[in-house]
Coordinates of C-alpha atoms and ligand atoms in Angstrom, one line a residue:
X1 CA 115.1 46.1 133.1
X2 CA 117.7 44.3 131.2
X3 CA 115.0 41.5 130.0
X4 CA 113.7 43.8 127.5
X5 CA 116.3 43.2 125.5
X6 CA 116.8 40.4 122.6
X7 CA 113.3 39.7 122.4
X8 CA 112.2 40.2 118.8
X9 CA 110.3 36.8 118.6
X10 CA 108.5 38.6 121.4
X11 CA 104.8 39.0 120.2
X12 CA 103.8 40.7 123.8
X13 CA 106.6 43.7 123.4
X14 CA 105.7 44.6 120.4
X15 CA 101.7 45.4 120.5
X16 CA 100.9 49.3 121.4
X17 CA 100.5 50.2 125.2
X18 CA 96.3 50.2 125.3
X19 CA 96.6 46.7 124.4
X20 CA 99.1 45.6 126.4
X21 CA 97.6 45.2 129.9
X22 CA 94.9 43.0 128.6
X23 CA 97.5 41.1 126.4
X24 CA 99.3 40.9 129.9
X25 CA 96.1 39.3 131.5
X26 CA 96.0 37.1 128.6
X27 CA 99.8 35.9 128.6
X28 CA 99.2 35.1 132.3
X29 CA 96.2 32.6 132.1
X30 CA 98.7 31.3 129.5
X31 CA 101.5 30.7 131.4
X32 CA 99.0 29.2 134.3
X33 CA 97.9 26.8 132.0
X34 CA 101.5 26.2 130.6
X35 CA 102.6 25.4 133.9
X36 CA 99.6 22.9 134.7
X37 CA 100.4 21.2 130.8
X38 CA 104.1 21.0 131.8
X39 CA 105.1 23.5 129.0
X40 CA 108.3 24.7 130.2
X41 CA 111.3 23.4 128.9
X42 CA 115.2 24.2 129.8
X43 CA 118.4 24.8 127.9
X44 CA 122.1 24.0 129.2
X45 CA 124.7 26.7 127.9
X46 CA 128.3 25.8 128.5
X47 CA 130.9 27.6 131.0
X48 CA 134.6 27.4 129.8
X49 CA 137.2 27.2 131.4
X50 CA 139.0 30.4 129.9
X51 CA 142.9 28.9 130.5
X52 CA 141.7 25.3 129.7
X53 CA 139.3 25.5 127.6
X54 CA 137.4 22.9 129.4
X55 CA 133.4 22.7 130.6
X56 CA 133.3 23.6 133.7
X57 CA 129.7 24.4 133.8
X58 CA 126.3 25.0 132.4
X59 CA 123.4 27.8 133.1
X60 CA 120.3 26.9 132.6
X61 CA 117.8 28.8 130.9
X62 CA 114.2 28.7 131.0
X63 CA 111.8 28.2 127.8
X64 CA 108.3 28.2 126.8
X65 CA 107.1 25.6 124.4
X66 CA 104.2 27.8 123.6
X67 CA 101.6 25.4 121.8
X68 CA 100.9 28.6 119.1
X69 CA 103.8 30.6 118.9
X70 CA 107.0 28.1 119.5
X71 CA 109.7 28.7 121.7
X72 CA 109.8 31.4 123.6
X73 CA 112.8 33.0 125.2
X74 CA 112.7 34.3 129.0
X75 CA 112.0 38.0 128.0
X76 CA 108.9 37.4 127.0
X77 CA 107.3 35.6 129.7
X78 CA 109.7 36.0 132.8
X79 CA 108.8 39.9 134.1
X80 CA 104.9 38.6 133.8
X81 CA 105.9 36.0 135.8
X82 CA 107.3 37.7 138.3
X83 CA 104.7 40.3 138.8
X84 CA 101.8 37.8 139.0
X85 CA 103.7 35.8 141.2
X86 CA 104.0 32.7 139.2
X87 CA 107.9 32.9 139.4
X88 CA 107.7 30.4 141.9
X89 CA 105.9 27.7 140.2
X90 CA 107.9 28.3 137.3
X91 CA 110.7 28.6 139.1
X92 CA 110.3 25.4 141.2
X93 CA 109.7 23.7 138.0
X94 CA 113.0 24.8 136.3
X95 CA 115.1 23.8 139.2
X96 CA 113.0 20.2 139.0
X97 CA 114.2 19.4 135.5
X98 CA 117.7 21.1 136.1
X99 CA 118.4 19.1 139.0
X100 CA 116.7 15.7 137.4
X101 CA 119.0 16.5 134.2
X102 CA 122.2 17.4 136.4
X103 CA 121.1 13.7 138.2
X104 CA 121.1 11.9 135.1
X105 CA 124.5 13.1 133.8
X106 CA 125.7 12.0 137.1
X107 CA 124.3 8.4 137.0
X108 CA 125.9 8.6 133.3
X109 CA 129.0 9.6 135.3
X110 CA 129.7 12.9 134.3
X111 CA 129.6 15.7 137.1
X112 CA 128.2 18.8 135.7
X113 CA 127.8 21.8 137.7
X114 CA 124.8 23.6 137.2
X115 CA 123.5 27.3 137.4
X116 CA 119.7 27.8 138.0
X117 CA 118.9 32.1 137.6
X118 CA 117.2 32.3 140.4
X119 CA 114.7 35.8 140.6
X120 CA 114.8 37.8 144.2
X121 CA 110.6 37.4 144.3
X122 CA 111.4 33.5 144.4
X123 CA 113.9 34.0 147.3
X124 CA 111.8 36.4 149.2
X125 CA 108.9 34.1 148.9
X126 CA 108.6 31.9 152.4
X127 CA 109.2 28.7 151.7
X128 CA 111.7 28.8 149.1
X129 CA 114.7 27.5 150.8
X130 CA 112.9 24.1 152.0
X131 CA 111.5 23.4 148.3
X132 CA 115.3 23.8 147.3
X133 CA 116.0 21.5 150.1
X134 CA 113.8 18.8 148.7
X135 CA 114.0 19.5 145.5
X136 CA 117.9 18.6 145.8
X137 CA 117.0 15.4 148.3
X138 CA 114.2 14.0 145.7
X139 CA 116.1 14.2 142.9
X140 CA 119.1 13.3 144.4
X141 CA 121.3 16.0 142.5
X142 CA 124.4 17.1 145.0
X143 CA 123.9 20.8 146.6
X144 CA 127.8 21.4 145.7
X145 CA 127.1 21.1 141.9
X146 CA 124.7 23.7 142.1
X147 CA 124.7 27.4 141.7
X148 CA 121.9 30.1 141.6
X149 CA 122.8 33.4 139.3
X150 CA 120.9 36.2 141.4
X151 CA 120.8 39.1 139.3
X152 CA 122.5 42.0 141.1
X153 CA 119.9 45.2 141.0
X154 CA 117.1 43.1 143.1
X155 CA 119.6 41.2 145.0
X156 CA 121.0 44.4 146.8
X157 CA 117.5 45.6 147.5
X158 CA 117.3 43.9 150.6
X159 CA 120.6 42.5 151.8
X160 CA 120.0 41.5 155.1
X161 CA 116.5 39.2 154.0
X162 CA 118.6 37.3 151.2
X163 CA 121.3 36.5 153.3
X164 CA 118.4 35.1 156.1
X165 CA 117.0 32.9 153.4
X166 CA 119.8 32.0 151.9
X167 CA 121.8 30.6 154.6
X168 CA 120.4 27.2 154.8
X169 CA 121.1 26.5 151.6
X170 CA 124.9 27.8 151.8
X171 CA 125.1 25.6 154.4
X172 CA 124.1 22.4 152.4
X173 CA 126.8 23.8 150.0
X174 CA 124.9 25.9 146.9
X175 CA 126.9 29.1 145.8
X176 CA 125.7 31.9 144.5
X177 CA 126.7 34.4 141.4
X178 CA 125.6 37.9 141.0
X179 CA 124.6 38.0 137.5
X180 CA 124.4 41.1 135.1
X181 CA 127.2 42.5 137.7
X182 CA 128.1 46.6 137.1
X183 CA 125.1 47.1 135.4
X184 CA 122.8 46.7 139.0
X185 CA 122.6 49.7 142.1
X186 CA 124.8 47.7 144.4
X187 CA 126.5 49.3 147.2
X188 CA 129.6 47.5 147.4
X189 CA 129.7 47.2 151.1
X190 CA 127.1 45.2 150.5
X191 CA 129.5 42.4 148.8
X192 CA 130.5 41.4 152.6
X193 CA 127.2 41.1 153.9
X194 CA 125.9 38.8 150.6
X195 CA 126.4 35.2 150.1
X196 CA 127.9 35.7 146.6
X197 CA 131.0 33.8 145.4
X198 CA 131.1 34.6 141.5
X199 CA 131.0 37.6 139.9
X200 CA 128.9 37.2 136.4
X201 CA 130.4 40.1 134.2
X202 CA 127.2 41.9 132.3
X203 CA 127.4 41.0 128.7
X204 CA 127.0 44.9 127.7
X205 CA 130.6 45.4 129.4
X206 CA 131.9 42.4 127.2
X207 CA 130.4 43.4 124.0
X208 CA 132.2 47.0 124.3
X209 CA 135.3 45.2 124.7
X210 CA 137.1 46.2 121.2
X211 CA 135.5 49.5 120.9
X212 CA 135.8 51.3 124.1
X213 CA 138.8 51.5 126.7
X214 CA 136.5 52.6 129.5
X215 CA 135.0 48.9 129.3
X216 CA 138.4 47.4 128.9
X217 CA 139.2 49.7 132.4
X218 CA 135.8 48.1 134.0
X219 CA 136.5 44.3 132.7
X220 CA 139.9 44.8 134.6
X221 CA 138.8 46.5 137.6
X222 CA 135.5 43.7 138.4
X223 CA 138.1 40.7 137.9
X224 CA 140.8 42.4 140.1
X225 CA 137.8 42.7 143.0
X226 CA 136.8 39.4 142.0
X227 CA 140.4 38.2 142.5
X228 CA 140.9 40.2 145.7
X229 CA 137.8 39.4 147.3
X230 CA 138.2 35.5 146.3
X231 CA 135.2 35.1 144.3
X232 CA 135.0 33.3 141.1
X233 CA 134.8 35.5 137.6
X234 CA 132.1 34.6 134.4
X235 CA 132.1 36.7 131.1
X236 CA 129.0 36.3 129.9
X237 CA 128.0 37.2 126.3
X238 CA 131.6 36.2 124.9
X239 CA 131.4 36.2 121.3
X240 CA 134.7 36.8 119.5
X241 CA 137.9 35.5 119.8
X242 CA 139.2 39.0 120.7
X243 CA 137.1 39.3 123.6
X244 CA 137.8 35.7 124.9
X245 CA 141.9 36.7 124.8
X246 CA 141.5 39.8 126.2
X247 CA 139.7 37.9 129.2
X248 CA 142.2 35.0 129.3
X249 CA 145.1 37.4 129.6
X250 CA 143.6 39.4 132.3
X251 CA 142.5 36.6 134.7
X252 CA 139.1 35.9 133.9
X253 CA 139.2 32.4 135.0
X254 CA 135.5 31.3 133.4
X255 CA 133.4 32.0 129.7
X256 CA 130.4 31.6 128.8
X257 CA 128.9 33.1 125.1
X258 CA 127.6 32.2 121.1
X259 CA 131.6 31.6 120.5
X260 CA 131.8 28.7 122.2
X261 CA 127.8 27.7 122.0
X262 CA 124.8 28.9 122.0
X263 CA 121.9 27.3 124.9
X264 CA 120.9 24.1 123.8
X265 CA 118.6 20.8 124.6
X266 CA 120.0 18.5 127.0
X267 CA 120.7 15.9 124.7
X268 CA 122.5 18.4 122.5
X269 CA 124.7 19.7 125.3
X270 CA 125.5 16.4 126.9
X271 CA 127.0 15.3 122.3
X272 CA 128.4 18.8 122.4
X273 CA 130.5 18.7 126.0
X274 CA 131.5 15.2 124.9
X275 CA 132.7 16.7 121.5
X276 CA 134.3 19.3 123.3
X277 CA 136.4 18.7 126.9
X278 CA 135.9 17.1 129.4
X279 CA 134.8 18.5 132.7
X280 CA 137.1 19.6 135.0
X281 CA 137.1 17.7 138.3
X282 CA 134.6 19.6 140.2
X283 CA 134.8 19.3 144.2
X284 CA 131.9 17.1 144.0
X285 CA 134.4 14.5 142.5
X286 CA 136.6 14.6 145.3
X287 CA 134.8 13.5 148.3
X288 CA 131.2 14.1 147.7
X289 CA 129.3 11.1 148.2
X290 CA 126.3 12.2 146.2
X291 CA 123.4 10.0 146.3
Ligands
C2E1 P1 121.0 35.9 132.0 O1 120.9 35.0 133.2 O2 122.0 37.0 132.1 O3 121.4 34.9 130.8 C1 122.2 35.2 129.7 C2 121.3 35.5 128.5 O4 122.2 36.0 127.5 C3 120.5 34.3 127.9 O5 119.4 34.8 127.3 C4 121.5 33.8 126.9 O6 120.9 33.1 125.8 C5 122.1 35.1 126.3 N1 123.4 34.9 125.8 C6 124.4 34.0 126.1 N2 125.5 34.2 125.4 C7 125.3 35.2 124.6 C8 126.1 35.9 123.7 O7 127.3 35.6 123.4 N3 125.6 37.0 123.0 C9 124.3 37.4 123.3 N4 123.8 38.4 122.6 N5 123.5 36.8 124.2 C10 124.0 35.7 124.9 P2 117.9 34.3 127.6 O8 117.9 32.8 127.6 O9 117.0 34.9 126.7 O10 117.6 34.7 129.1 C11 117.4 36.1 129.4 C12 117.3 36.3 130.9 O11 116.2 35.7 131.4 C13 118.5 35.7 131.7 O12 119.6 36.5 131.7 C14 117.8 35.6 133.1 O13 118.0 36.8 133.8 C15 116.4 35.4 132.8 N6 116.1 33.9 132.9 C16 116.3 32.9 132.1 N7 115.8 31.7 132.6 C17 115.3 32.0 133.9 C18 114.7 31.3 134.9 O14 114.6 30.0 134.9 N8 114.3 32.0 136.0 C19 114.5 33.3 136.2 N9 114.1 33.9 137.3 N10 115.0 34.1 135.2 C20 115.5 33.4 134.1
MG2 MG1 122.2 34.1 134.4
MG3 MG1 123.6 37.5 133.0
MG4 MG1 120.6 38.9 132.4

């Protein structure tokens, strides 16, 4: 629901209703022949360290290098995705290059943890968990550098057949983050049954910050749970130096937002990091054998 947001490049959102299903039809014969002209790009945005100020991460985020219309953020093309069931060719694809990328800074020797979004129709889809599985083996990026970002609402709609599928891959040593978190229909006695380790605070909760105690009150309470239940804690949408203290001072331990960088090209994230801190030593570095 949240994807309708932030999407005023969006040509699809903004044509009337009659003429949206067939534009619908349309964008999806497009996005099955992106996918067969290897149109779908990624961008890296940083995680920092909110004590250190180091990088200590990157998400990933898919694009469409649209051959008409340029590049095209995840809101317009991701929900038509899902409901043709395309997510997973799209899907596989993105973890491909993010996991050839992630391999190449390694060979370069820098260790860079990286978070794929991964949608709950890709998880529920049979066969997910082995293309993971040799995804990671062909590429030859380490499991322990890698996190999906499940967004909470669909997550919790099925507790018990995520943690089924997602088992294998905890076992080779992936995390997960619930991303969006507080803004989904969670039931949080679900948080025991779920393979999450990272909280990813919703962006709306962030941006309220200055303005609004009651989001101050929530900030607190998610990283106290996080801290309680041992998980990891992301603010996501940081874009003021305010907000970034306010987090720093109450334990959020990890930032991610435009005031540090926006998403960006490999090429420009690897000059960027560089410019910027090194990486934290990541357990990878201590032990992991890699390949
Ligand atoms: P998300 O995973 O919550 O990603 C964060 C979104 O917030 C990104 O938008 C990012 O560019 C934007 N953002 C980051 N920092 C800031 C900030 O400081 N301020 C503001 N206003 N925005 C910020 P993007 O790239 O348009 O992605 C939107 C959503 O699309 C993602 O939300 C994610 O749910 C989905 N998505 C992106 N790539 C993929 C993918 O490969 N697969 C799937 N299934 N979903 C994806
Ligand atoms: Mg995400
Ligand atoms: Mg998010
Ligand atoms: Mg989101």
């Amino acid at each position: 629901a949240k994807r309708t947001g932030g999407n005023r490049a969006c040509f699809y959102n903004e044509i009337e209703s009659d003429t949206r299903a067939r534009e619908r039809i349309r964008l999806e014969a497009e996005l099955k022949t992106a996918l067969l002209r290897d149109e779908i790009r990624i961008v890296f945005q940083p995680k920092i360290d909110c004590a250190s100020m180091k990088v200590v991460g990157a998400e990933v985020l898919a694009r469409w290098d649209h051959p008409e219309r340029g590049m095209l953020a995840p809101g317009c093309f991701i929900d038509v995705a899902e409901e043709s069931g395309l997510i997973a060719k799209l899907g596989d694809r993105v973890m491909e290059l993010a996991c050839l990328q992630g391999r190449a800074w390694l060979d370069r020797g820098r260790s860079m943890p990286i978070a794929v979004n991964v949608s709950i129709r890709q998880l529920e889809k049979p066969g997910f968990t082995a293309r993971v599985l040799e995804i990671l083996n062909f590429t030859g990026f380490p499991a322990e550098l890698l996190q999906f970002e499940v967004t909470e609402t669909v997550a919790m709609a099925d507790p018990e057949g995520v943690s089924q599928t997602t088992k294998p891959l905890l076992e080779a040593g992936i995390t997960f983050a619930i991303d969006d978190f507080g803004t989904g229909y969670s039931s949080l006695a679900h948080l025991q049954r779920l393979p999450f380790n990272t909280f990813k605070i919703d962006r709306s909760f962030i941006s309220r910050l200055a303005a609004d105690h009651h989001s101050r009150s929530i900030v607190q309470t998610i990283i106290a749970m996080a801290k309680s239940l041992n998980y990891e804690v992301v603010a996501e949408g940081v874009e003021t130096e305010e907000q970034h203290v306010f987090l720093k001072e109450h334990g959020c331990t990890t930032a991610q937002g435009f005031l540090f960088a926006r998403p960006m090209p490999a090429d420009r994230f690897e000059s960027w990091s560089r410019g910027f801190l090194q990486p934290l030593p990541s357990a990878a570095d201590r032990g992991n054998t890699g390949r």
